mmCIF file of C-alpha atoms in Angstrom:
data_model
loop_
_atom_site.group_PDB
_atom_site.id
_atom_site.type_symbol
_atom_site.label_atom_id
_atom_site.label_comp_id
_atom_site.label_asym_id
_atom_site.label_seq_id
_atom_site.Cartn_x
_atom_site.Cartn_y
_atom_site.Cartn_z
ATOM 1 C CA MET Y 10 0.000 0.000 0.000
ATOM 2 C CA ILE Y 11 2.825 2.421 0.895
ATOM 3 C CA THR Y 12 4.510 1.695 -2.443
ATOM 4 C CA GLN Y 13 1.269 2.403 -4.312
ATOM 5 C CA ILE Y 14 0.766 5.691 -2.464
ATOM 6 C CA PHE Y 15 4.351 6.743 -3.223
ATOM 7 C CA LYS Y 16 3.919 5.956 -6.927
ATOM 8 C CA GLU Y 17 0.679 7.889 -7.048
ATOM 9 C CA VAL Y 18 2.214 10.901 -5.282
ATOM 10 C CA ALA Y 19 4.993 11.026 -7.861
ATOM 11 C CA SER Y 20 2.655 10.468 -10.808
ATOM 12 C CA SER Y 21 0.068 12.939 -9.556
ATOM 13 C CA SER Y 22 2.633 15.666 -8.877
ATOM 14 C CA ILE Y 23 4.099 15.409 -12.388
ATOM 15 C CA THR Y 24 0.642 15.325 -13.976
ATOM 16 C CA GLN Y 25 -0.564 18.293 -11.954
ATOM 17 C CA VAL Y 26 2.443 20.407 -12.925
ATOM 18 C CA GLY Y 27 1.824 19.484 -16.567
ATOM 19 C CA LYS Y 28 -1.859 20.406 -16.366
ATOM 20 C CA ILE Y 29 -1.182 23.776 -14.774
ATOM 21 C CA GLY Y 30 1.461 24.445 -17.412
ATOM 22 C CA ASN Y 31 -1.034 23.609 -20.157
ATOM 23 C CA ILE Y 32 -3.653 25.928 -18.684
ATOM 24 C CA LEU Y 33 -1.220 28.821 -18.299
ATOM 25 C CA SER Y 34 0.464 28.386 -21.686
ATOM 26 C CA THR Y 35 -2.619 28.331 -23.911
ATOM 27 C CA ASP Y 36 -3.585 31.659 -25.480
ATOM 28 C CA ASP Y 37 -7.120 30.405 -26.175
ATOM 29 C CA GLU Y 38 -9.275 31.952 -23.426
ATOM 30 C CA LYS Y 39 -12.181 29.560 -23.997
ATOM 31 C CA LEU Y 40 -9.935 26.507 -23.861
ATOM 32 C CA SER Y 41 -8.134 27.856 -20.800
ATOM 33 C CA ALA Y 42 -11.427 28.372 -18.935
ATOM 34 C CA ILE Y 43 -12.579 24.834 -19.800
ATOM 35 C CA LEU Y 44 -9.299 23.290 -18.663
ATOM 36 C CA LYS Y 45 -9.391 25.233 -15.407
ATOM 37 C CA ASP Y 46 -12.934 24.014 -14.712
ATOM 38 C CA ILE Y 47 -11.985 20.383 -15.319
ATOM 39 C CA ASN Y 48 -8.834 20.746 -13.250
ATOM 40 C CA ASP Y 49 -10.629 22.431 -10.327
ATOM 41 C CA LYS Y 50 -14.061 20.747 -10.245
ATOM 42 C CA GLY Y 51 -13.489 17.741 -12.457
ATOM 43 C CA TRP Y 52 -16.030 18.720 -15.136
ATOM 44 C CA HIS Y 53 -17.234 21.391 -17.553
ATOM 45 C CA VAL Y 54 -20.458 21.601 -19.592
ATOM 46 C CA LEU Y 55 -20.628 22.814 -23.191
ATOM 47 C CA LYS Y 56 -24.233 23.995 -23.461
ATOM 48 C CA GLY Y 57 -26.046 23.324 -26.737
ATOM 49 C CA TYR Y 58 -22.938 21.912 -28.410
ATOM 50 C CA ILE Y 59 -24.924 19.602 -30.685
ATOM 51 C CA PRO Y 60 -28.035 20.886 -32.538
ATOM 52 C CA LYS Y 61 -31.320 19.525 -31.162
ATOM 53 C CA GLU Y 62 -32.447 18.332 -34.599
ATOM 54 C CA LYS Y 63 -29.296 16.230 -34.841
ATOM 55 C CA CYS Y 64 -29.966 14.803 -31.377
ATOM 56 C CA THR Y 65 -33.445 13.684 -32.460
ATOM 57 C CA GLU Y 66 -31.894 11.861 -35.419
ATOM 58 C CA LEU Y 67 -29.388 10.166 -33.114
ATOM 59 C CA VAL Y 68 -32.079 9.006 -30.678
ATOM 60 C CA ASN Y 69 -33.979 7.396 -33.557
ATOM 61 C CA GLU Y 70 -30.797 5.800 -34.860
ATOM 62 C CA THR Y 71 -29.972 4.491 -31.374
ATOM 63 C CA ASP Y 72 -33.381 2.843 -31.018
ATOM 64 C CA ARG Y 73 -33.061 1.259 -34.466
ATOM 65 C CA LEU Y 74 -29.574 -0.128 -33.836
ATOM 66 C CA MET Y 75 -30.459 -1.507 -30.419
ATOM 67 C CA ILE Y 76 -33.154 -3.620 -32.041
ATOM 68 C CA GLU Y 77 -31.116 -4.676 -35.061
ATOM 69 C CA LYS Y 78 -27.736 -5.292 -33.379
ATOM 70 C CA LYS Y 79 -28.659 -7.372 -30.328
ATOM 71 C CA SER Y 80 -26.626 -10.267 -31.701
ATOM 72 C CA GLU Y 81 -23.456 -8.162 -32.084
ATOM 73 C CA SER Y 82 -20.640 -8.201 -29.541
ATOM 74 C CA ASN Y 83 -21.028 -4.412 -29.325
ATOM 75 C CA TYR Y 84 -24.426 -4.850 -27.641
ATOM 76 C CA TRP Y 85 -24.695 -5.063 -23.842
ATOM 77 C CA THR Y 86 -27.425 -4.694 -21.242
ATOM 78 C CA ASP Y 87 -27.343 -4.870 -17.462
ATOM 79 C CA TYR Y 88 -28.981 -7.525 -15.306
ATOM 80 C CA ASN Y 89 -32.464 -5.955 -15.360
ATOM 81 C CA GLY Y 90 -32.488 -4.388 -18.822
ATOM 82 C CA SER Y 91 -32.404 -0.796 -17.591
ATOM 83 C CA ASP Y 92 -28.994 0.174 -19.024
ATOM 84 C CA THR Y 93 -28.598 -0.843 -22.679
ATOM 85 C CA ARG Y 94 -25.387 -0.014 -24.529
ATOM 86 C CA LEU Y 95 -23.743 -0.172 -27.922
ATOM 87 C CA TYR Y 96 -19.981 -0.104 -27.431
ATOM 88 C CA ARG Y 97 -17.668 0.951 -30.290
ATOM 89 C CA ILE Y 98 -20.662 2.178 -32.246
ATOM 90 C CA GLN Y 99 -18.294 3.500 -34.935
ATOM 91 C CA GLU Y 100 -18.013 -0.158 -36.039
ATOM 92 C CA LEU Y 101 -21.774 -0.309 -36.718
ATOM 93 C CA THR Y 102 -22.547 3.060 -38.303
ATOM 94 C CA SER Y 103 -20.838 6.294 -39.306
ATOM 95 C CA ASN Y 104 -23.734 8.484 -38.110
ATOM 96 C CA PHE Y 105 -22.037 9.231 -34.782
ATOM 97 C CA ASP Y 106 -18.537 9.810 -36.181
ATOM 98 C CA PHE Y 107 -18.875 13.608 -36.168
ATOM 99 C CA PHE Y 108 -18.829 13.490 -32.356
ATOM 100 C CA LEU Y 109 -16.057 10.908 -32.013
ATOM 101 C CA ARG Y 110 -13.812 12.894 -34.374
ATOM 102 C CA ASP Y 111 -14.668 16.381 -33.134
ATOM 103 C CA PRO Y 112 -11.364 18.328 -33.303
ATOM 104 C CA PHE Y 113 -12.185 20.775 -30.489
ATOM 105 C CA LEU Y 114 -12.992 17.963 -28.051
ATOM 106 C CA LYS Y 115 -9.812 16.182 -29.090
ATOM 107 C CA LYS Y 116 -7.823 19.342 -28.468
ATOM 108 C CA ILE Y 117 -9.244 19.635 -24.954
ATOM 109 C CA GLU Y 118 -8.439 15.986 -24.215
ATOM 110 C CA ARG Y 119 -4.884 16.191 -25.522
ATOM 111 C CA THR Y 120 -4.195 19.400 -23.629
ATOM 112 C CA TYR Y 121 -5.711 18.139 -20.376
ATOM 113 C CA LEU Y 122 -4.101 14.690 -20.292
ATOM 114 C CA GLY Y 123 -1.044 15.402 -22.411
ATOM 115 C CA ALA Y 124 -0.273 13.785 -25.762
ATOM 116 C CA LEU Y 125 2.145 11.252 -24.235
ATOM 117 C CA LYS Y 126 -0.651 9.550 -22.269
ATOM 118 C CA HIS Y 127 -2.879 8.975 -25.285
ATOM 119 C CA THR Y 128 -2.984 5.702 -27.237
ATOM 120 C CA GLY Y 129 -4.445 7.268 -30.375
ATOM 121 C CA TYR Y 130 -7.498 4.976 -30.483
ATOM 122 C CA ASP Y 131 -10.746 6.316 -29.051
ATOM 123 C CA ASN Y 132 -14.103 4.587 -28.722
ATOM 124 C CA LEU Y 133 -17.689 5.768 -28.723
ATOM 125 C CA LEU Y 134 -20.458 4.321 -26.559
ATOM 126 C CA VAL Y 135 -24.156 5.069 -27.018
ATOM 127 C CA ASN Y 136 -26.525 4.067 -24.260
ATOM 128 C CA LYS Y 137 -30.188 4.208 -23.355
ATOM 129 C CA ILE Y 138 -31.289 4.118 -19.722
ATOM 130 C CA GLN Y 139 -34.935 3.361 -19.048
ATOM 131 C CA PHE Y 140 -36.884 3.094 -15.830
ATOM 132 C CA VAL Y 141 -36.943 -0.339 -14.210
ATOM 133 C CA GLU Y 142 -37.771 -0.829 -10.540
ATOM 134 C CA ASN Y 143 -34.623 -0.746 -8.351
ATOM 135 C CA ASN Y 144 -32.357 0.309 -11.241
ATOM 136 C CA LEU Y 145 -28.879 1.572 -10.331
ATOM 137 C CA GLY Y 146 -28.614 4.201 -13.063
ATOM 138 C CA SER Y 147 -25.974 4.529 -15.756
ATOM 139 C CA GLY Y 148 -22.710 2.856 -14.747
ATOM 140 C CA GLY Y 149 -24.289 0.692 -12.055
ATOM 141 C CA GLY Y 150 -23.895 3.088 -9.145
ATOM 142 C CA TRP Y 151 -21.158 5.276 -7.649
ATOM 143 C CA HIS Y 152 -17.681 4.563 -9.000
ATOM 144 C CA ARG Y 153 -14.504 6.006 -10.478
ATOM 145 C CA ASP Y 154 -12.914 4.705 -13.664
ATOM 146 C CA SER Y 155 -9.458 4.571 -12.096
ATOM 147 C CA PRO Y 156 -8.264 5.411 -8.585
ATOM 148 C CA HIS Y 157 -4.724 6.100 -9.836
ATOM 149 C CA SER Y 158 -4.721 7.842 -13.236
ATOM 150 C CA ASN Y 159 -6.760 10.680 -14.684
ATOM 151 C CA GLN Y 160 -9.322 9.687 -17.316
ATOM 152 C CA PHE Y 161 -11.085 12.004 -19.733
ATOM 153 C CA LYS Y 162 -14.511 11.526 -21.298
ATOM 154 C CA ALA Y 163 -16.953 13.612 -23.308
ATOM 155 C CA ILE Y 164 -20.577 12.727 -22.520
ATOM 156 C CA ALA Y 165 -23.329 14.149 -24.730
ATOM 157 C CA TYR Y 166 -26.979 14.151 -23.765
ATOM 158 C CA ILE Y 167 -28.962 13.441 -26.938
ATOM 159 C CA ALA Y 168 -32.271 13.758 -25.091
ATOM 160 C CA ASP Y 169 -33.180 16.102 -22.242
ATOM 161 C CA ALA Y 170 -31.958 14.840 -18.861
ATOM 162 C CA GLU Y 171 -33.995 16.248 -15.992
ATOM 163 C CA ARG Y 172 -33.523 15.037 -12.430
ATOM 164 C CA GLU Y 173 -36.031 12.201 -12.873
ATOM 165 C CA ASN Y 174 -34.243 11.012 -16.062
ATOM 166 C CA GLY Y 175 -31.047 9.873 -14.340
ATOM 167 C CA PRO Y 176 -28.606 12.759 -14.954
ATOM 168 C CA PHE Y 177 -24.855 12.564 -14.388
ATOM 169 C CA GLN Y 178 -23.595 13.259 -10.856
ATOM 170 C CA PHE Y 179 -20.042 14.094 -9.770
ATOM 171 C CA ILE Y 180 -18.296 14.803 -6.467
ATOM 172 C CA ASN Y 181 -16.390 18.002 -7.208
ATOM 173 C CA GLY Y 182 -12.637 17.800 -6.704
ATOM 174 C CA SER Y 183 -12.604 14.036 -6.158
ATOM 175 C CA GLN Y 184 -10.417 13.626 -9.267
ATOM 176 C CA LYS Y 185 -7.570 15.383 -7.442
ATOM 177 C CA PHE Y 186 -4.969 13.210 -5.759
ATOM 178 C CA TRP Y 187 -4.719 15.223 -2.548
ATOM 179 C CA GLU Y 188 -8.505 15.412 -2.180
ATOM 180 C CA SER Y 189 -8.819 11.641 -2.580
ATOM 181 C CA MET Y 190 -5.977 11.194 -0.084
ATOM 182 C CA LYS Y 191 -7.866 13.281 2.494
ATOM 183 C CA ILE Y 192 -10.847 10.986 2.088
ATOM 184 C CA TYR Y 193 -8.598 7.914 2.334
ATOM 185 C CA LEU Y 194 -6.789 9.179 5.440
ATOM 186 C CA SER Y 195 -10.185 9.743 7.062
ATOM 187 C CA GLY Y 196 -10.735 5.998 6.776
ATOM 188 C CA LEU Y 197 -13.616 6.360 4.320
ATOM 189 C CA THR Y 198 -12.057 4.638 1.280
ATOM 190 C CA SER Y 199 -9.192 2.365 0.284
ATOM 191 C CA THR Y 200 -6.449 3.459 -2.103
ATOM 192 C CA SER Y 201 -7.573 1.096 -4.868
ATOM 193 C CA GLN Y 202 -11.338 1.365 -4.429
ATOM 194 C CA TYR Y 203 -13.356 1.630 -7.638
ATOM 195 C CA ARG Y 204 -16.956 1.312 -6.399
ATOM 196 C CA PHE Y 205 -18.833 2.909 -3.507
ATOM 197 C CA THR Y 206 -22.074 2.207 -1.718
ATOM 198 C CA PRO Y 207 -24.617 5.014 -1.164
ATOM 199 C CA GLU Y 208 -23.724 4.875 2.531
ATOM 200 C CA GLU Y 209 -20.024 5.393 1.767
ATOM 201 C CA ILE Y 210 -20.862 8.335 -0.493
ATOM 202 C CA ASN Y 211 -22.992 9.909 2.239
ATOM 203 C CA ASP Y 212 -20.093 9.528 4.719
ATOM 204 C CA ILE Y 213 -17.710 11.136 2.203
ATOM 205 C CA LEU Y 214 -20.077 14.067 1.649
ATOM 206 C CA ASP Y 215 -20.539 14.444 5.415
ATOM 207 C CA LYS Y 216 -16.750 14.824 5.594
ATOM 208 C CA ILE Y 217 -16.111 17.156 2.631
ATOM 209 C CA GLY Y 218 -19.474 18.925 2.368
ATOM 210 C CA HIS Y 219 -22.681 18.026 0.564
ATOM 211 C CA ASP Y 220 -22.235 21.123 -1.607
ATOM 212 C CA LYS Y 221 -19.465 19.189 -3.396
ATOM 213 C CA LEU Y 222 -22.085 17.019 -5.082
ATOM 214 C CA SER Y 223 -23.090 18.291 -8.536
ATOM 215 C CA THR Y 224 -26.129 16.961 -10.377
ATOM 216 C CA LEU Y 225 -25.724 17.848 -14.051
ATOM 217 C CA THR Y 226 -29.199 18.038 -15.518
ATOM 218 C CA GLY Y 227 -29.218 19.264 -19.096
ATOM 219 C CA GLU Y 228 -30.849 19.519 -22.480
ATOM 220 C CA ALA Y 229 -30.345 17.513 -25.629
ATOM 221 C CA GLY Y 230 -27.089 18.731 -27.168
ATOM 222 C CA ASP Y 231 -25.246 19.534 -23.922
ATOM 223 C CA VAL Y 232 -21.800 17.928 -23.617
ATOM 224 C CA ILE Y 233 -20.162 17.130 -20.274
ATOM 225 C CA LEU Y 234 -16.358 17.090 -20.281
ATOM 226 C CA VAL Y 235 -15.212 15.153 -17.237
ATOM 227 C CA ASP Y 236 -12.229 13.572 -15.523
ATOM 228 C CA THR Y 237 -13.678 10.215 -14.508
ATOM 229 C CA LYS Y 238 -10.935 9.530 -12.017
ATOM 230 C CA GLY Y 239 -13.387 11.473 -9.863
ATOM 231 C CA ILE Y 240 -16.297 9.749 -8.116
ATOM 232 C CA HIS Y 241 -19.445 9.812 -10.253
ATOM 233 C CA ARG Y 242 -22.572 7.994 -11.393
ATOM 234 C CA GLY Y 243 -25.719 8.324 -13.440
ATOM 235 C CA MET Y 244 -28.552 8.836 -10.951
ATOM 236 C CA PRO Y 245 -31.074 5.989 -10.780
ATOM 237 C CA ILE Y 246 -33.742 6.885 -13.312
ATOM 238 C CA GLU Y 247 -37.245 7.552 -11.996
ATOM 239 C CA LYS Y 248 -39.154 7.821 -15.261
ATOM 240 C CA GLY Y 249 -38.755 8.031 -19.016
ATOM 241 C CA CYS Y 250 -35.416 7.388 -20.738
ATOM 242 C CA ARG Y 251 -31.977 8.938 -20.804
ATOM 243 C CA TYR Y 252 -30.058 8.793 -24.067
ATOM 244 C CA ALA Y 253 -26.369 9.683 -24.155
ATOM 245 C CA MET Y 254 -23.194 9.058 -26.104
ATOM 246 C CA THR Y 255 -19.763 8.921 -24.520
ATOM 247 C CA ILE Y 256 -16.294 9.190 -26.024
ATOM 248 C CA TYR Y 257 -13.714 7.078 -24.205
ATOM 249 C CA TYR Y 258 -10.415 8.853 -24.752
ATOM 250 C CA ASN Y 259 -8.089 5.945 -24.125
ATOM 251 C CA ASP Y 260 -5.149 6.293 -21.778
ATOM 252 C CA LYS Y 261 -2.246 3.845 -21.984
ATOM 253 C CA ASN Y 262 -2.337 3.595 -18.179
ATOM 254 C CA PHE Y 263 -6.023 2.603 -18.081
#
């Protein structure tokens, strides 16, 4: 455990210096503000990034593919059929490629993580969450994608996501090494913990403040840029459906 903590301290310190350098060196004010948000809170929202008419087309395409491609390895659903996904959707259709290949999103990712951490092969997931009794929401509950290395994703709502539709939630600052260490040293988590119970999350928020919890409701076309090293989930859905697409910007350490 001590060895792991030491490695993470070294890795986190180098990464943090690099991030701050990237933020300070860019002369693009918009990009700089986005990077600062992700660095400080762990997320940033691009409002109305995708036209609503395009989102309607994508919802229809998602429904069609989920019926037609159930036999494909790309298709996955959880134990109760609430969370249905098409992984690597670029292998099934080109209709979502505009998002996967978006140059501005790629620029943000490369600047935030650094070009050396990137494998050069990204993937696009499209998923539909629908209400089922006792569903856990998108992602199966509270988790982080890695406890040790920063991860970057772009999540687009392609249908409106109100509170009852299972919006994305994030604990602000939990992507930062020293913030996660404070939680660990309080005895609330382990250093390699990926998943968290609701009770553990409540204890964490009692410690750091319930105002650190952000619930990112949004409209079709909004894009969430997020460091998923931080603790997050899709809220359990209460009614209707939530449609979203997510770019996995692959990291060689993940």
